[in-house]
Amino acid sequence: MLPNLLNECEVRELQSLISQAQNVVITCHVSPDGDAVGSMTALYHYLRRINKNVTMVAPNIFPDFLKWIPGANDIHVYDKNEEALEPTIAAADLFMFVDFNEPKRMEKLGDAVMANNSPKVLIDHHLNPTDFGSVSCSHPEMCATCEIILRLLLQLSAIDEITPEEATCLYVGMMTDTGGFIYNSSRSEIYEAIGVLLSKGIDKDKIYRNVFYTCTTDRFRLMGYLLYVKMKTFPEYRASLMTLTKDERKLFSCKNGDTEGFVNIPLQINGMRLSVFMREDTEKKNVIRVSLRSVDDFPCNAMATDFFNGGGHLNAAGGEVIGTMDQAEAIFKEALKKYAPLLRGVNVS
Ligand code: 5GP
Ligand code: MN
């Protein structure tokens, strides 16, 4: 049996906040990923089954390959419906924030939410949480926020009550944040958690296909283009860079989310320790979104903080550059120079 994550006092506090609330709003970070959508929907099902009014609000749209998740169709998108959502946000008597740890990760939705003084519960696995919730359930050792939520549900409700829908949502988050359990997933408790989810009847093979094997032809060709034409390698730094402009996106009718996962591919090259993918933001002008991935002990999050005004985990981090792609590329090269000793690495496996 999985050990308790919260102590008695924390469980009581969480239980009392939830039992006193009637109108709960759940939010996640901008550009929601599988863990964000899985966490929101799992909590949504749980809170509805204990008779709460629940509204899920994402700061902006989430990718099509997550739309099949049970409950995902009920997620409201803030930047498309600001005015319509304002009354619901103002009337919320409890907020639950999942998969992020600073209000700025909600962008404009953060301003609306923070203007309401109702209690806020933060459930997250990112490092260095800022203190902006009434109750903070921060566990960076967990592979996904969904793993934390499963552990909370096991403490808050009987295992028998967890539904197959909730289990499916939770599995999506754990699977996507570990790239299908190929990184950040060596704690044995993860597999005990998966055992619990399997006992609820999830179809893990179908979930994998639903998420990872639903490419459009355009996405496949874009992947080929990026790898063949755009990827630059820097063998002396054991690093690679891919860039994508808005015009190139158009060439492949590429939507938000269509580039998900591409940044991982160059790490399949023998000896590669760092892969960076930079793309022009689809919505904001003059903003380059940056994704960083690494293997072994190379700290992507440190590089993201130092050079890209971002952060994240040791092996997966992100940030942005305000400026042109050329400027972003120049910053990347500076970063390579500064991190050269760590990139060349001594702990080569
Ligand atoms: P992705 O490359 O998938 O956008 O982001 C990978 C991880 O980096 C995310 O799970 C998140 O932890 C972190 N991350 C991405 N963008 C940002 C950012 O702008 N700021 C911070 N602090 N972390 C980010
Ligand atoms: Mn996550």
PDB file of N, CA, C and O in Angstrom, residues 165-202:
ATOM      1  N   GLU A 165     -12.775   6.684 -14.754  1.00  0.00           N
ATOM      2  CA  GLU A 165     -12.494   7.979 -15.413  1.00  0.00           C
ATOM      3  C   GLU A 165     -11.368   8.695 -14.670  1.00  0.00           C
ATOM      4  O   GLU A 165     -10.424   9.198 -15.283  1.00  0.00           O
ATOM      5  N   GLU A 166     -11.487   8.760 -13.360  1.00  0.00           N
ATOM      6  CA  GLU A 166     -10.440   9.432 -12.573  1.00  0.00           C
ATOM      7  C   GLU A 166      -9.083   8.744 -12.807  1.00  0.00           C
ATOM      8  O   GLU A 166      -8.057   9.399 -12.997  1.00  0.00           O
ATOM      9  N   ALA A 167      -9.112   7.419 -12.816  1.00  0.00           N
ATOM     10  CA  ALA A 167      -7.860   6.662 -12.989  1.00  0.00           C
ATOM     11  C   ALA A 167      -7.251   6.942 -14.360  1.00  0.00           C
ATOM     12  O   ALA A 167      -6.030   7.108 -14.488  1.00  0.00           O
ATOM     13  N   THR A 168      -8.086   7.033 -15.378  1.00  0.00           N
ATOM     14  CA  THR A 168      -7.582   7.309 -16.731  1.00  0.00           C
ATOM     15  C   THR A 168      -6.924   8.689 -16.784  1.00  0.00           C
ATOM     16  O   THR A 168      -5.815   8.844 -17.302  1.00  0.00           O
ATOM     17  N   CYS A 169      -7.593   9.686 -16.216  1.00  0.00           N
ATOM     18  CA  CYS A 169      -7.034  11.049 -16.212  1.00  0.00           C
ATOM     19  C   CYS A 169      -5.674  11.048 -15.509  1.00  0.00           C
ATOM     20  O   CYS A 169      -4.705  11.660 -15.987  1.00  0.00           O
ATOM     21  N   LEU A 170      -5.589  10.353 -14.381  1.00  0.00           N
ATOM     22  CA  LEU A 170      -4.350  10.357 -13.596  1.00  0.00           C
ATOM     23  C   LEU A 170      -3.223   9.646 -14.340  1.00  0.00           C
ATOM     24  O   LEU A 170      -2.069  10.085 -14.316  1.00  0.00           O
ATOM     25  N   TYR A 171      -3.573   8.566 -15.043  1.00  0.00           N
ATOM     26  CA  TYR A 171      -2.536   7.838 -15.783  1.00  0.00           C
ATOM     27  C   TYR A 171      -1.968   8.715 -16.902  1.00  0.00           C
ATOM     28  O   TYR A 171      -0.764   8.703 -17.163  1.00  0.00           O
ATOM     29  N   VAL A 172      -2.826   9.499 -17.545  1.00  0.00           N
ATOM     30  CA  VAL A 172      -2.350  10.371 -18.639  1.00  0.00           C
ATOM     31  C   VAL A 172      -1.252  11.297 -18.130  1.00  0.00           C
ATOM     32  O   VAL A 172      -0.201  11.446 -18.759  1.00  0.00           O
ATOM     33  N   GLY A 173      -1.461  11.914 -16.972  1.00  0.00           N
ATOM     34  CA  GLY A 173      -0.479  12.859 -16.443  1.00  0.00           C
ATOM     35  C   GLY A 173       0.836  12.185 -16.097  1.00  0.00           C
ATOM     36  O   GLY A 173       1.920  12.708 -16.400  1.00  0.00           O
ATOM     37  N   MET A 174       0.749  11.005 -15.476  1.00  0.00           N
ATOM     38  CA  MET A 174       1.979  10.301 -15.108  1.00  0.00           C
ATOM     39  C   MET A 174       2.724   9.824 -16.355  1.00  0.00           C
ATOM     40  O   MET A 174       3.943   9.910 -16.441  1.00  0.00           O
ATOM     41  N   MET A 175       1.965   9.366 -17.337  1.00  0.00           N
ATOM     42  CA  MET A 175       2.590   8.859 -18.564  1.00  0.00           C
ATOM     43  C   MET A 175       3.231   9.991 -19.373  1.00  0.00           C
ATOM     44  O   MET A 175       4.360   9.852 -19.859  1.00  0.00           O
ATOM     45  N   THR A 176       2.546  11.124 -19.497  1.00  0.00           N
ATOM     46  CA  THR A 176       3.087  12.184 -20.357  1.00  0.00           C
ATOM     47  C   THR A 176       4.270  12.895 -19.694  1.00  0.00           C
ATOM     48  O   THR A 176       5.235  13.245 -20.366  1.00  0.00           O
ATOM     49  N   ASP A 177       4.225  13.101 -18.385  1.00  0.00           N
ATOM     50  CA  ASP A 177       5.336  13.807 -17.729  1.00  0.00           C
ATOM     51  C   ASP A 177       6.605  12.958 -17.631  1.00  0.00           C
ATOM     52  O   ASP A 177       7.662  13.466 -17.249  1.00  0.00           O
ATOM     53  N   THR A 178       6.505  11.679 -17.957  1.00  0.00           N
ATOM     54  CA  THR A 178       7.694  10.821 -17.940  1.00  0.00           C
ATOM     55  C   THR A 178       8.022  10.317 -19.340  1.00  0.00           C
ATOM     56  O   THR A 178       8.820   9.387 -19.491  1.00  0.00           O
ATOM     57  N   GLY A 179       7.383  10.904 -20.357  1.00  0.00           N
ATOM     58  CA  GLY A 179       7.612  10.480 -21.741  1.00  0.00           C
ATOM     59  C   GLY A 179       7.285   9.004 -21.932  1.00  0.00           C
ATOM     60  O   GLY A 179       7.997   8.308 -22.664  1.00  0.00           O
ATOM     61  N   GLY A 180       6.225   8.521 -21.266  1.00  0.00           N
ATOM     62  CA  GLY A 180       5.881   7.097 -21.358  1.00  0.00           C
ATOM     63  C   GLY A 180       6.780   6.267 -20.440  1.00  0.00           C
ATOM     64  O   GLY A 180       7.189   5.170 -20.807  1.00  0.00           O
ATOM     65  N   PHE A 181       7.096   6.830 -19.271  1.00  0.00           N
ATOM     66  CA  PHE A 181       7.924   6.168 -18.248  1.00  0.00           C
ATOM     67  C   PHE A 181       9.324   5.837 -18.750  1.00  0.00           C
ATOM     68  O   PHE A 181       9.864   4.777 -18.469  1.00  0.00           O
ATOM     69  N   ILE A 182       9.900   6.796 -19.532  1.00  0.00           N
ATOM     70  CA  ILE A 182      11.295   6.573 -19.925  1.00  0.00           C
ATOM     71  C   ILE A 182      12.245   7.534 -19.217  1.00  0.00           C
ATOM     72  O   ILE A 182      13.452   7.391 -19.307  1.00  0.00           O
ATOM     73  N   TYR A 183      11.733   8.563 -18.552  1.00  0.00           N
ATOM     74  CA  TYR A 183      12.615   9.393 -17.723  1.00  0.00           C
ATOM     75  C   TYR A 183      11.870   9.835 -16.466  1.00  0.00           C
ATOM     76  O   TYR A 183      10.634   9.774 -16.404  1.00  0.00           O
ATOM     77  N   ASN A 184      12.632  10.263 -15.473  1.00  0.00           N
ATOM     78  CA  ASN A 184      12.059  10.744 -14.210  1.00  0.00           C
ATOM     79  C   ASN A 184      11.016   9.771 -13.655  1.00  0.00           C
ATOM     80  O   ASN A 184       9.980  10.189 -13.167  1.00  0.00           O
ATOM     81  N   SER A 185      11.313   8.493 -13.745  1.00  0.00           N
ATOM     82  CA  SER A 185      10.276   7.525 -13.369  1.00  0.00           C
ATOM     83  C   SER A 185      10.870   6.256 -12.750  1.00  0.00           C
ATOM     84  O   SER A 185      10.372   5.169 -12.983  1.00  0.00           O
ATOM     85  N   SER A 186      11.922   6.429 -11.963  1.00  0.00           N
ATOM     86  CA  SER A 186      12.561   5.237 -11.396  1.00  0.00           C
ATOM     87  C   SER A 186      12.165   4.934  -9.957  1.00  0.00           C
ATOM     88  O   SER A 186      12.697   3.999  -9.364  1.00  0.00           O
ATOM     89  N   ARG A 187      11.260   5.733  -9.370  1.00  0.00           N
ATOM     90  CA  ARG A 187      10.822   5.402  -8.001  1.00  0.00           C
ATOM     91  C   ARG A 187       9.830   4.249  -8.040  1.00  0.00           C
ATOM     92  O   ARG A 187       8.883   4.272  -8.829  1.00  0.00           O
ATOM     93  N   SER A 188      10.037   3.268  -7.166  1.00  0.00           N
ATOM     94  CA  SER A 188       9.170   2.093  -7.233  1.00  0.00           C
ATOM     95  C   SER A 188       7.710   2.450  -6.927  1.00  0.00           C
ATOM     96  O   SER A 188       6.785   1.802  -7.424  1.00  0.00           O
ATOM     97  N   GLU A 189       7.502   3.514  -6.148  1.00  0.00           N
ATOM     98  CA  GLU A 189       6.123   3.905  -5.801  1.00  0.00           C
ATOM     99  C   GLU A 189       5.291   4.253  -7.037  1.00  0.00           C
ATOM    100  O   GLU A 189       4.070   4.120  -7.037  1.00  0.00           O
ATOM    101  N   ILE A 190       5.979   4.736  -8.082  1.00  0.00           N
ATOM    102  CA  ILE A 190       5.252   5.077  -9.322  1.00  0.00           C
ATOM    103  C   ILE A 190       4.525   3.839  -9.834  1.00  0.00           C
ATOM    104  O   ILE A 190       3.372   3.910 -10.274  1.00  0.00           O
ATOM    105  N   TYR A 191       5.213   2.699  -9.738  1.00  0.00           N
ATOM    106  CA  TYR A 191       4.631   1.477 -10.303  1.00  0.00           C
ATOM    107  C   TYR A 191       3.563   0.891  -9.375  1.00  0.00           C
ATOM    108  O   TYR A 191       2.642   0.219  -9.827  1.00  0.00           O
ATOM    109  N   GLU A 192       3.688   1.195  -8.074  1.00  0.00           N
ATOM    110  CA  GLU A 192       2.586   0.829  -7.170  1.00  0.00           C
ATOM    111  C   GLU A 192       1.357   1.666  -7.514  1.00  0.00           C
ATOM    112  O   GLU A 192       0.231   1.178  -7.526  1.00  0.00           O
ATOM    113  N   ALA A 193       1.597   2.955  -7.802  1.00  0.00           N
ATOM    114  CA  ALA A 193       0.483   3.838  -8.173  1.00  0.00           C
ATOM    115  C   ALA A 193      -0.173   3.337  -9.460  1.00  0.00           C
ATOM    116  O   ALA A 193      -1.396   3.284  -9.574  1.00  0.00           O
ATOM    117  N   ILE A 194       0.660   2.934 -10.427  1.00  0.00           N
ATOM    118  CA  ILE A 194       0.105   2.417 -11.682  1.00  0.00           C
ATOM    119  C   ILE A 194      -0.714   1.159 -11.404  1.00  0.00           C
ATOM    120  O   ILE A 194      -1.780   0.947 -12.003  1.00  0.00           O
ATOM    121  N   GLY A 195      -0.236   0.344 -10.472  1.00  0.00           N
ATOM    122  CA  GLY A 195      -0.986  -0.859 -10.083  1.00  0.00           C
ATOM    123  C   GLY A 195      -2.382  -0.495  -9.599  1.00  0.00           C
ATOM    124  O   GLY A 195      -3.373  -1.141  -9.965  1.00  0.00           O
ATOM    125  N   VAL A 196      -2.456   0.554  -8.791  1.00  0.00           N
ATOM    126  CA  VAL A 196      -3.769   1.000  -8.301  1.00  0.00           C
ATOM    127  C   VAL A 196      -4.648   1.407  -9.486  1.00  0.00           C
ATOM    128  O   VAL A 196      -5.814   1.027  -9.585  1.00  0.00           O
ATOM    129  N   LEU A 197      -4.056   2.173 -10.417  1.00  0.00           N
ATOM    130  CA  LEU A 197      -4.840   2.650 -11.569  1.00  0.00           C
ATOM    131  C   LEU A 197      -5.297   1.485 -12.452  1.00  0.00           C
ATOM    132  O   LEU A 197      -6.433   1.457 -12.927  1.00  0.00           O
ATOM    133  N   LEU A 198      -4.405   0.494 -12.642  1.00  0.00           N
ATOM    134  CA  LEU A 198      -4.788  -0.677 -13.444  1.00  0.00           C
ATOM    135  C   LEU A 198      -5.941  -1.436 -12.785  1.00  0.00           C
ATOM    136  O   LEU A 198      -6.835  -1.935 -13.459  1.00  0.00           O
ATOM    137  N   SER A 199      -5.911  -1.468 -11.435  1.00  0.00           N
ATOM    138  CA  SER A 199      -6.984  -2.184 -10.735  1.00  0.00           C
ATOM    139  C   SER A 199      -8.335  -1.499 -10.934  1.00  0.00           C
ATOM    140  O   SER A 199      -9.384  -2.074 -10.676  1.00  0.00           O
ATOM    141  N   LYS A 200      -8.307  -0.265 -11.412  1.00  0.00           N
ATOM    142  CA  LYS A 200      -9.556   0.460 -11.702  1.00  0.00           C
ATOM    143  C   LYS A 200     -10.020   0.207 -13.131  1.00  0.00           C
ATOM    144  O   LYS A 200     -10.994   0.797 -13.592  1.00  0.00           O
ATOM    145  N   GLY A 201      -9.257  -0.574 -13.861  1.00  0.00           N
ATOM    146  CA  GLY A 201      -9.698  -0.968 -15.200  1.00  0.00           C
ATOM    147  C   GLY A 201      -9.241  -0.042 -16.319  1.00  0.00           C
ATOM    148  O   GLY A 201      -9.813  -0.065 -17.407  1.00  0.00           O
ATOM    149  N   ILE A 202      -8.205   0.760 -16.086  1.00  0.00           N
ATOM    150  CA  ILE A 202      -7.751   1.617 -17.197  1.00  0.00           C
ATOM    151  C   ILE A 202      -7.166   0.751 -18.311  1.00  0.00           C
ATOM    152  O   ILE A 202      -6.628  -0.329 -18.051  1.00  0.00           O
TER     153      ILE A 202
END
